[in-house]
CSV table of C-alpha atoms in Angstrom, one decimal:
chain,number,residue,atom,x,y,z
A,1,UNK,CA,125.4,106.3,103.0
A,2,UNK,CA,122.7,104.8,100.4
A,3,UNK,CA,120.7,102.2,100.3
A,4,UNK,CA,122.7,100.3,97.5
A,5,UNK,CA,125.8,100.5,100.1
A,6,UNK,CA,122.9,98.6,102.8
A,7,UNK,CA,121.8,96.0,100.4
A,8,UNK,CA,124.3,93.5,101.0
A,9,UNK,CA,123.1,93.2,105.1
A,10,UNK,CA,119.4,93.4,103.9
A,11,UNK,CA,119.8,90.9,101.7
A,12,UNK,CA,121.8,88.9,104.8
A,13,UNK,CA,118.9,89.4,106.8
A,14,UNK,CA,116.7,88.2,104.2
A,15,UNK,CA,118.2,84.8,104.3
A,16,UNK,CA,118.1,84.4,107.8
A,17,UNK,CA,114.0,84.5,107.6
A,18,UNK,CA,113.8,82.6,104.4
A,19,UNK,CA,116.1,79.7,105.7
A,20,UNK,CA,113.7,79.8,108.4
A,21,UNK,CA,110.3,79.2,106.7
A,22,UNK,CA,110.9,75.7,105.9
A,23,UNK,CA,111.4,74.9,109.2
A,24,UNK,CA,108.2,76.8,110.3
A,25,UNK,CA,105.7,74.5,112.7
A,26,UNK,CA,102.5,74.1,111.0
A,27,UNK,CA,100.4,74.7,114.4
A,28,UNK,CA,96.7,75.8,115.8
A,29,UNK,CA,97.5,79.0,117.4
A,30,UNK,CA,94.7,78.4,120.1
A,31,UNK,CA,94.9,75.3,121.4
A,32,UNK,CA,98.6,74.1,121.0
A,33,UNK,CA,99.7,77.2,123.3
A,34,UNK,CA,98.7,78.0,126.8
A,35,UNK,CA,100.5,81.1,126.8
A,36,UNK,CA,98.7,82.4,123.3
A,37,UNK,CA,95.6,84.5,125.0
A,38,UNK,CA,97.2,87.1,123.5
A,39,UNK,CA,99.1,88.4,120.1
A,40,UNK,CA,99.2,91.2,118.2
A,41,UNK,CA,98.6,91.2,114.3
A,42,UNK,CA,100.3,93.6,111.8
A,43,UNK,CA,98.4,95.8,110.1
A,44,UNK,CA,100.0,96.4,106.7
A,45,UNK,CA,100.6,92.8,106.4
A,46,UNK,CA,96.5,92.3,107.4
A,47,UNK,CA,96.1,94.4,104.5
A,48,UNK,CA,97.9,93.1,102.2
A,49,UNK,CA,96.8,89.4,103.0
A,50,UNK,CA,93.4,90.3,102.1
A,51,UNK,CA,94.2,92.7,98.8
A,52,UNK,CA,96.0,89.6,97.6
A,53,UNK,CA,92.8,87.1,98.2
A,54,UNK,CA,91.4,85.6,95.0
A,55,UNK,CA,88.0,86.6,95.8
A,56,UNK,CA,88.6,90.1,95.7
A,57,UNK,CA,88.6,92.1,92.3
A,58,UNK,CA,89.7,95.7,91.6
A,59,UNK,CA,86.9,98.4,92.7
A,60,UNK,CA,85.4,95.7,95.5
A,61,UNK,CA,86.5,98.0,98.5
A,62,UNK,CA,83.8,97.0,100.4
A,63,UNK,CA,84.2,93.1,99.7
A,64,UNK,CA,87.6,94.0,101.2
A,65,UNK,CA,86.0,95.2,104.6
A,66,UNK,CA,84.2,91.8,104.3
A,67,UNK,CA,87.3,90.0,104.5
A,68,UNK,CA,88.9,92.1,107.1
A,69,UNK,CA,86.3,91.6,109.5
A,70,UNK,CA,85.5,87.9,108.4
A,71,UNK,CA,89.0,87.4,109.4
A,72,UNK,CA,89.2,88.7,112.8
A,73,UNK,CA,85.7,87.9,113.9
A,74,UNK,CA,87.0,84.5,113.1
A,75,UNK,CA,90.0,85.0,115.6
A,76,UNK,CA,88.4,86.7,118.2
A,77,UNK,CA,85.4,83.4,118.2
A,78,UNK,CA,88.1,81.5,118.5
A,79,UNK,CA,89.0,83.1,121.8
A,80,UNK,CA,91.7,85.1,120.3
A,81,UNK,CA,92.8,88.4,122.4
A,82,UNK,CA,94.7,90.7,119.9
A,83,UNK,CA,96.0,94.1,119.1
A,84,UNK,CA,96.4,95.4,115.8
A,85,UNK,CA,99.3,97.4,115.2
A,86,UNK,CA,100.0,100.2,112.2
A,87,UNK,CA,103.6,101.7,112.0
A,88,UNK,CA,103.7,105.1,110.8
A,89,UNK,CA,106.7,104.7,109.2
A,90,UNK,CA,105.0,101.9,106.7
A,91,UNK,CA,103.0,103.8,105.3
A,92,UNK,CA,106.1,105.6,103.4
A,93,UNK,CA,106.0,102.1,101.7
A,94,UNK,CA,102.9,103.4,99.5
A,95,UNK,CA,104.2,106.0,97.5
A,96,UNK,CA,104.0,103.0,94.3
A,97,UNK,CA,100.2,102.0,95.0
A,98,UNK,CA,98.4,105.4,95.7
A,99,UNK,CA,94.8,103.6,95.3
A,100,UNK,CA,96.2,102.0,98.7
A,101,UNK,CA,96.8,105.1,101.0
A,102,UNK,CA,93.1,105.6,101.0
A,103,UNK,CA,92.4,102.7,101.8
A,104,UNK,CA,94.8,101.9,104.6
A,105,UNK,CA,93.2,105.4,106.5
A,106,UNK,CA,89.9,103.8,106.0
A,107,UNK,CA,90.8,100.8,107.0
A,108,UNK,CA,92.1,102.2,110.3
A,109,UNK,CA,89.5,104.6,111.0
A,110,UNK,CA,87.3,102.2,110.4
A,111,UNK,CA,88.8,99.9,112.7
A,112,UNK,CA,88.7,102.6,115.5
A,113,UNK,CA,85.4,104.1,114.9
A,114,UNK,CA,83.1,101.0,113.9
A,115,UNK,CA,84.5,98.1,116.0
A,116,UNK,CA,85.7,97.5,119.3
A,117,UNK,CA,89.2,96.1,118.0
A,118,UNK,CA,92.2,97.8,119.9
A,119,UNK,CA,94.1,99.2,117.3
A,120,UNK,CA,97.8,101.3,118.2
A,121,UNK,CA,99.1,103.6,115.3
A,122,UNK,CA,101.5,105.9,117.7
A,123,UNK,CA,104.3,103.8,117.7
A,124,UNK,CA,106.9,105.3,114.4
A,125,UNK,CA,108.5,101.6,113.5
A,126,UNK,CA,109.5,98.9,114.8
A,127,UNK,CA,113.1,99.6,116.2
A,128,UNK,CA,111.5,102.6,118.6
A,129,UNK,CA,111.9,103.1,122.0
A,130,UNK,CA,108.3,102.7,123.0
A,131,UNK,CA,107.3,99.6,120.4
A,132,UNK,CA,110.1,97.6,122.6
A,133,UNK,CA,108.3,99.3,125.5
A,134,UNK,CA,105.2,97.8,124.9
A,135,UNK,CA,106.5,94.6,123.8
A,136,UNK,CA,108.3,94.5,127.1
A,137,UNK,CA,104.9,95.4,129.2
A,138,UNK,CA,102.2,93.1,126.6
A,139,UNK,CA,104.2,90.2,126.4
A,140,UNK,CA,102.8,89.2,123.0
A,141,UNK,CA,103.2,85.2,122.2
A,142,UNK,CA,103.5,85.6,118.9
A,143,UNK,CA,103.2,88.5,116.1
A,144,UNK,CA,101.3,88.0,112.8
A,145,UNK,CA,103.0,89.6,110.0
A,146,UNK,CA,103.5,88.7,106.1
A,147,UNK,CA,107.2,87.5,105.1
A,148,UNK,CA,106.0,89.4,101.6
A,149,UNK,CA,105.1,92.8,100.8
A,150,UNK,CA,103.8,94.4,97.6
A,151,UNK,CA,107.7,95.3,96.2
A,152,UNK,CA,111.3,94.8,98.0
A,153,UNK,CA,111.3,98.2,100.2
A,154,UNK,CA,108.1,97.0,101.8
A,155,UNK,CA,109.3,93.4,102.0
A,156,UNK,CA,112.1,94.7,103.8
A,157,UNK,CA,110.4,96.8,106.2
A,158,UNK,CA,108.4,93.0,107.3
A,159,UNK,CA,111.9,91.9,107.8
A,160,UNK,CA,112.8,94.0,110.2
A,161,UNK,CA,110.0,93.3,112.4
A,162,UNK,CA,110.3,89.8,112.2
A,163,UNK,CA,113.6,90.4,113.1
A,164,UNK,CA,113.2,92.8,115.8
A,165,UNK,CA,110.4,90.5,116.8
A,166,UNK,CA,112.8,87.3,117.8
A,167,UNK,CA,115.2,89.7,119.6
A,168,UNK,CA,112.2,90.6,121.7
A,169,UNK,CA,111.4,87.0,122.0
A,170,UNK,CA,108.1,87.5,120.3
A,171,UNK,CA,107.5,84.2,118.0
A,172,UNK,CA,106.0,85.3,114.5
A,173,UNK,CA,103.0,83.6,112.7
A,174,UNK,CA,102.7,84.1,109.0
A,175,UNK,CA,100.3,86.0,107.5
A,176,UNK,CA,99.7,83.9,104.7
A,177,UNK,CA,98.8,80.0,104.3
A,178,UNK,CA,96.5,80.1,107.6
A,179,UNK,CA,93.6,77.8,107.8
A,180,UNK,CA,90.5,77.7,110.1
A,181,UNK,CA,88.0,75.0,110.9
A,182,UNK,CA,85.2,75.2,113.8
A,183,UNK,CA,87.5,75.2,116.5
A,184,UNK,CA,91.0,75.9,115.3
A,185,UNK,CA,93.4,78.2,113.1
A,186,UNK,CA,96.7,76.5,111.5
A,187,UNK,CA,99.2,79.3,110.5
A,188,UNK,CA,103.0,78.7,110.4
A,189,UNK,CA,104.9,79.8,113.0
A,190,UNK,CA,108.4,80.7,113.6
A,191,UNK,CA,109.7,80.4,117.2
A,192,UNK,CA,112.2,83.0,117.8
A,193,UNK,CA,115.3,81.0,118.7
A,194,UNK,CA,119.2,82.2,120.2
A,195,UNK,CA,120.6,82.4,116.8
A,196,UNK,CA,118.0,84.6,115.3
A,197,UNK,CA,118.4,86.8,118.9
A,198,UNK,CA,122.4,86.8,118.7
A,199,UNK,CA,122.1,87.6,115.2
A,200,UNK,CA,119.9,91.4,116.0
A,201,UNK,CA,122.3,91.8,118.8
A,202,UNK,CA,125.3,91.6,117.1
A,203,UNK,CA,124.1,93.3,113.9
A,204,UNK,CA,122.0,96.0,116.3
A,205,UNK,CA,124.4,99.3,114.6
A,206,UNK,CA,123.6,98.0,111.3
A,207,UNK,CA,120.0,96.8,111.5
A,208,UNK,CA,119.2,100.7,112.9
A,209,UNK,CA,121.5,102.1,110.0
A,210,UNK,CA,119.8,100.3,107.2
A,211,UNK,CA,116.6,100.9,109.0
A,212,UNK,CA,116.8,104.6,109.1
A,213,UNK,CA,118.1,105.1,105.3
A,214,UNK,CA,115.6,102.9,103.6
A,215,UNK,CA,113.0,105.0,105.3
A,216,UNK,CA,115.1,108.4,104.2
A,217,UNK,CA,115.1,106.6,100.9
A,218,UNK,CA,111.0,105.9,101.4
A,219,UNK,CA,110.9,109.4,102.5
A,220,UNK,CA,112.6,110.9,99.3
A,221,UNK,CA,110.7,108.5,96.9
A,222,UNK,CA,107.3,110.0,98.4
A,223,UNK,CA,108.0,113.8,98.7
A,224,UNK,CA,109.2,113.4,94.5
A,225,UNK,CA,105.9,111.4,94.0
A,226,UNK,CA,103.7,114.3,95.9
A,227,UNK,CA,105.9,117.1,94.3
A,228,UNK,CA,105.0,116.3,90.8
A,229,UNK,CA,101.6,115.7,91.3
A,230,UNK,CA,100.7,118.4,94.0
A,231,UNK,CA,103.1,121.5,93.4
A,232,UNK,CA,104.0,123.7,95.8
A,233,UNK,CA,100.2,122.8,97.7
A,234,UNK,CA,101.1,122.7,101.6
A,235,UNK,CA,99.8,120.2,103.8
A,236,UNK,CA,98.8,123.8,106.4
A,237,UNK,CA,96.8,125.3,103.1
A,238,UNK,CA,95.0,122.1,102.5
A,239,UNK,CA,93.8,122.0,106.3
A,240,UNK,CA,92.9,125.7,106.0
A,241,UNK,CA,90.5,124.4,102.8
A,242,UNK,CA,89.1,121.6,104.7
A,243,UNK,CA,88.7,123.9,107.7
A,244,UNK,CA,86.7,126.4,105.7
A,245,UNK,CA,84.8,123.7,104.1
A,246,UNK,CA,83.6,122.1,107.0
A,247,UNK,CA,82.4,125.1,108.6
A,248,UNK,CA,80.4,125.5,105.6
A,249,UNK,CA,79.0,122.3,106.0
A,250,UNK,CA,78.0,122.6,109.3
A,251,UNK,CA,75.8,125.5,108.0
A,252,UNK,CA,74.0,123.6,105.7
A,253,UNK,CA,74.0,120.3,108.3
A,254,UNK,CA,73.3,121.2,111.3
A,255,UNK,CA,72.4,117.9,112.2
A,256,UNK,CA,75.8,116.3,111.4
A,257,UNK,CA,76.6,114.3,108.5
A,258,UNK,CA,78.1,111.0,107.5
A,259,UNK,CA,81.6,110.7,106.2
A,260,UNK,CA,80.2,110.1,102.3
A,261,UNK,CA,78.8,113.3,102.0
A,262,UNK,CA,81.3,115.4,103.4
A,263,UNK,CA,84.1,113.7,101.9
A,264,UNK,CA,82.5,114.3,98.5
A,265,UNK,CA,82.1,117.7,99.0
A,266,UNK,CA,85.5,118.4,100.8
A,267,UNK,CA,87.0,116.5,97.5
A,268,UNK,CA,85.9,118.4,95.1
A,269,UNK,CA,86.5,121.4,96.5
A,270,UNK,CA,90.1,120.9,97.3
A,271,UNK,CA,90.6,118.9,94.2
A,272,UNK,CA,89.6,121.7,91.7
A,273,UNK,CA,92.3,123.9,93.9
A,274,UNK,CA,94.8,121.5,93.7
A,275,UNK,CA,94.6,120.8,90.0
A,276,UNK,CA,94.8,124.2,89.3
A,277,UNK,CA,98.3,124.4,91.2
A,278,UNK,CA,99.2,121.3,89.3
A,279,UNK,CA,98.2,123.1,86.0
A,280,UNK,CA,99.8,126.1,87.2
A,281,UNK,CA,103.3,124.3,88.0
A,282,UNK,CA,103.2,122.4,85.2
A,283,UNK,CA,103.3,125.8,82.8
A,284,UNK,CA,106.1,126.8,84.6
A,285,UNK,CA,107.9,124.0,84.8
A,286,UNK,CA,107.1,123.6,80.4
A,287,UNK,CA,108.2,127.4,80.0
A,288,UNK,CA,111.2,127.2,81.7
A,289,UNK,CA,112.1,124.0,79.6
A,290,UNK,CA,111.0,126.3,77.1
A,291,UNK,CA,108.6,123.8,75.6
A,292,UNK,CA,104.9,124.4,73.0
A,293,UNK,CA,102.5,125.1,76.3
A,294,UNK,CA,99.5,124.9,74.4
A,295,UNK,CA,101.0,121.2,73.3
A,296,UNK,CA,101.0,120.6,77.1
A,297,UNK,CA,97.8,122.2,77.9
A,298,UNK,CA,96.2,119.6,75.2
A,299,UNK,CA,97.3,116.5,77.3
A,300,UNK,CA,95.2,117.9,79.9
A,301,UNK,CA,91.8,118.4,80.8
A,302,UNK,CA,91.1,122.7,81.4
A,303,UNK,CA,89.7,123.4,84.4
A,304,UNK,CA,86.8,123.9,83.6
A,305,UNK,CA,86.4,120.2,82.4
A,306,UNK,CA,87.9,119.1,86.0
A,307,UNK,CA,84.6,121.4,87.0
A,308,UNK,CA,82.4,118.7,85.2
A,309,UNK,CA,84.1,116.1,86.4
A,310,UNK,CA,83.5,116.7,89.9
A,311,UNK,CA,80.1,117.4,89.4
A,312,UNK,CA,80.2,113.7,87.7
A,313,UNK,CA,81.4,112.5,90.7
A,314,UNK,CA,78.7,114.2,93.1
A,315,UNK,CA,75.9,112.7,90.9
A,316,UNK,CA,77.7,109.3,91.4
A,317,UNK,CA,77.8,109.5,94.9
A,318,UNK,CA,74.3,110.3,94.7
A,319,UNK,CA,73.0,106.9,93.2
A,320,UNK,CA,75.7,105.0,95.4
A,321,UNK,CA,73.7,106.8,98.5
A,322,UNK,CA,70.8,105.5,97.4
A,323,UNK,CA,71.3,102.6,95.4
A,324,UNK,CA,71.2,99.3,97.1
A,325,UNK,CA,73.9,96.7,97.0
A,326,UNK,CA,72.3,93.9,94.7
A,327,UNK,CA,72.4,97.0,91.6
A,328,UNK,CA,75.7,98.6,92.4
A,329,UNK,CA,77.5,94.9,92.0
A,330,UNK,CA,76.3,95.6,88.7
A,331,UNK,CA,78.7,99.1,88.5
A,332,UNK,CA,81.4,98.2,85.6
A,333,UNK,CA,84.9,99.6,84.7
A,334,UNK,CA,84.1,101.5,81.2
A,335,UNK,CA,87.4,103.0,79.4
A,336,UNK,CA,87.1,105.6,77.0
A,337,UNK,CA,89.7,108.3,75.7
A,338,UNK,CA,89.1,111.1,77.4
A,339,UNK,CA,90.3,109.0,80.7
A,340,UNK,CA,94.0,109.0,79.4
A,341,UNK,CA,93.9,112.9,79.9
A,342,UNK,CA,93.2,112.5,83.5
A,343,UNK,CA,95.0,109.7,84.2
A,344,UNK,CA,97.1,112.0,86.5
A,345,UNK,CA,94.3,113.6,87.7
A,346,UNK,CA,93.3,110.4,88.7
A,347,UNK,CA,96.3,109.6,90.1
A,348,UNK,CA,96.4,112.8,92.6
A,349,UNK,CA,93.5,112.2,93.8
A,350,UNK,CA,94.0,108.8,95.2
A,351,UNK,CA,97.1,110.1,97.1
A,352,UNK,CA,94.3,113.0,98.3
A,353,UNK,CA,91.8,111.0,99.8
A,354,UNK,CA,94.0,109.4,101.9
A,355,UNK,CA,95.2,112.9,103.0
A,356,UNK,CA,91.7,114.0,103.5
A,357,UNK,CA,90.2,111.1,105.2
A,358,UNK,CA,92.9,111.8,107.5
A,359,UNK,CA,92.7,115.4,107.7
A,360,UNK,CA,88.7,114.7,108.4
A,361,UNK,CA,89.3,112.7,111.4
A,362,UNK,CA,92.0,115.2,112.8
A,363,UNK,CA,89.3,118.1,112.1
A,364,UNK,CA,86.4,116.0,113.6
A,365,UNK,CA,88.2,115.4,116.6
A,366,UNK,CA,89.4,119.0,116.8
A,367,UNK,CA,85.4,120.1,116.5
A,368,UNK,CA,83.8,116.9,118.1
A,369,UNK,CA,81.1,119.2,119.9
A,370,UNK,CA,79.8,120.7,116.3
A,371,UNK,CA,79.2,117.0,115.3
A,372,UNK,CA,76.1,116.0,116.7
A,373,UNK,CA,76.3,111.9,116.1
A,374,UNK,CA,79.6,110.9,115.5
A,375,UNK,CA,78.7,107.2,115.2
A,376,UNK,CA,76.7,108.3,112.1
A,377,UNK,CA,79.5,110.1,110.6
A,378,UNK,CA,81.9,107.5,110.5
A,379,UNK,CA,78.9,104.6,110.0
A,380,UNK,CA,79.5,104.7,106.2
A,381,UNK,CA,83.6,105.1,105.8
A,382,UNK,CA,84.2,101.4,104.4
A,383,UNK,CA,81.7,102.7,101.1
A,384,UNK,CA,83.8,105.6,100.6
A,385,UNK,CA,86.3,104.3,98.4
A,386,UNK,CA,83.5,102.0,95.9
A,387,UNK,CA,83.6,101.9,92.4
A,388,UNK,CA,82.9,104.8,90.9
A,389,UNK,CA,79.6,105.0,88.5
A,390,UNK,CA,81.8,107.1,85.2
């Protein structure tokens, strides 16, 4: 069964939230509740909160940390005790914005390696076993989550924790409209009340059906994306590369390194290999359409142009290292022509440094001993993802 045949129950659901934010209690979270020491926060919807703030332009990655940590300082001055939660299955919900994936790893790694923020990522979504586990042994007050997401699938996956959240008896808090003053934050909340916990038990076979296909559907929508832009590239070859890599680098560092220069080196050397799979399918793919190659070949960089690129991209990395703050606000979005040709380039690689950044913390961890400070190493990862100077 489809999602199409689903949409008439999500949309049900839909209204039951909707009908309740008007009635949502404009409260402070920390001083009109004795039973609110502690709550756990969403992380997609944290991240989305702060993408969508008006201070924060396209490129300003690290701004973005800013506000993160603005944020939950904030909360935890306030004499907030919280968890931060990331779903695995939400990150299917990304295949659309690929300059996100990268930065929802960083955001996570950075998160677990730079603070002292507890932050969960084993549970899969929110209608697992051990997520009602936990709920049953934290006994959150309330659960900050957005009642928005970036497009309808990713709306609908908020729903169904808000709704899985009232049949746990977990209140929710809006993500958005909160306020903060000295002593107190205002946010709406939304008590979880016996309608809205009869409605998840006596919808519980269909909430779990529509659950599972719209992340099948996710799934589907994501493997097509990766497939077009990565080939027939494995997710066991790519951790071979970055394997080999590494030990390369330990070599020629010793010492250790932070995560900016080894992620600049371990991207363009698994970059150049993957666009040559991409250029490799897509002659395939062209000849057995039986279509002009060379009139395919010309919408794309060669190879050997991808070369100069990368070495573009080291020589950025270099100023950003050294650079300080006050001149790379200066750094500038500059379009020219040649861009178009690797706008799918581009593209691929966005969806690759999430994969990477994640494939570097699974090999750190794997060869902890070999790195010699791993504070340093991970000291830098919210600069990773800046403006690039070409």
């Amino acid at each position: 069964m489809g999602l199409e045949e689903h949409m008439m129950f999500l949309e049900r659901m839909s209204q039951l939230i909707l009908s309740a934010v008007p009635r949502a209690e404009y409260s402070s979270l920390f001083n009109d509740f004795v039973e609110s020491e502690f709550f756990l926060i969403d992380g997609d919807s944290l991240l989305i909160t702060c993408i969508c703030e008006k201070s924060l332009k396209p490129g300003q990655e690290l701004h973005f940390f800013y506000l993160v940590e603005y944020y939950l300082m904030d909360l935890a001055s306030k004499g907030g005790q919280f968890a931060i939660v990331f779903f695995k299955d939400a990150e299917y919900a990304y295949f659309n914005f690929p300059e996100l994936l990268p930065l929802r790893t960083a955001l996570i790694l950075h998160l677990q390696h730079n603070t002292t923020i507890d932050v969960r990522t084993k549970f899969s979504g929110c209608l697992s076993q051990e997520w009602e586990a936990f709920l049953e042994d934290t006994y959150p007050y309330y659960l900050v989550v957005a009642d928005e997401g970036l497009n309808h699938l990713q709306t609908y996956l908020f729903n169904f924790l808000i709704t899985q959240s009232w049949a746990m008896k977990v209140n929710v808090v809006l993500s958005s409209g909160q306020k903060s003053d000295i002593l107190r934050l205002y946010a709406y909340l939304m008590p979880s009340s016996q309608k809205n916990q009869k409605f998840f038990k006596e919808n519980k076979k269909k909430i779990e059906s529509a659950y599972k296909t719209l992340i099948k559907q996710l799934e589907e929508y994501r493997i097509s994306a990766l497939e077009s832009l990565f080939g027939k590239l494995k997710w066991k070859n790519m951790m071979k590369e970055a394997h080999e890599t590494i030990s390369q680098l330990k070599q020629l560092w010793p010492e250790g390194s932070d995560i900016r220069r080894v992620l600049c080196v371990t991207s363009c050397s698994l970059s150049l290999r993957m666009y040559h799979h991409f250029l490799e399918n897509r002659k395939k793919t062209t000849s057995d359409e039986k279509t002009n190659i060379q009139e395919v070949e010309s919408n794309c960089l060669a190879l050997q142009e991808m070369e100069d690129l990368c070495k573009l991209h080291c020589l950025s990395v270099v100023f950003l290292l050294h650079l300080p703050l006050s001149q790379r606000a200066c750094t500038r979005f500059i379009t020219s022509h040649w861009t178009k040709n690797i706008h799918t380039f581009l593209e691929m690689v966005l969806y690759e440094v999430g994969i990477k950044v994640k494939m570097l913390n699974a090999v750190v961890r794997k060869q902890a001993q070999k790195f010699k400070n791993g504070e340093i190493f991970w000291k830098y990862l919210p600069r990773i993802l800046g403006v690039k100077l070409y």
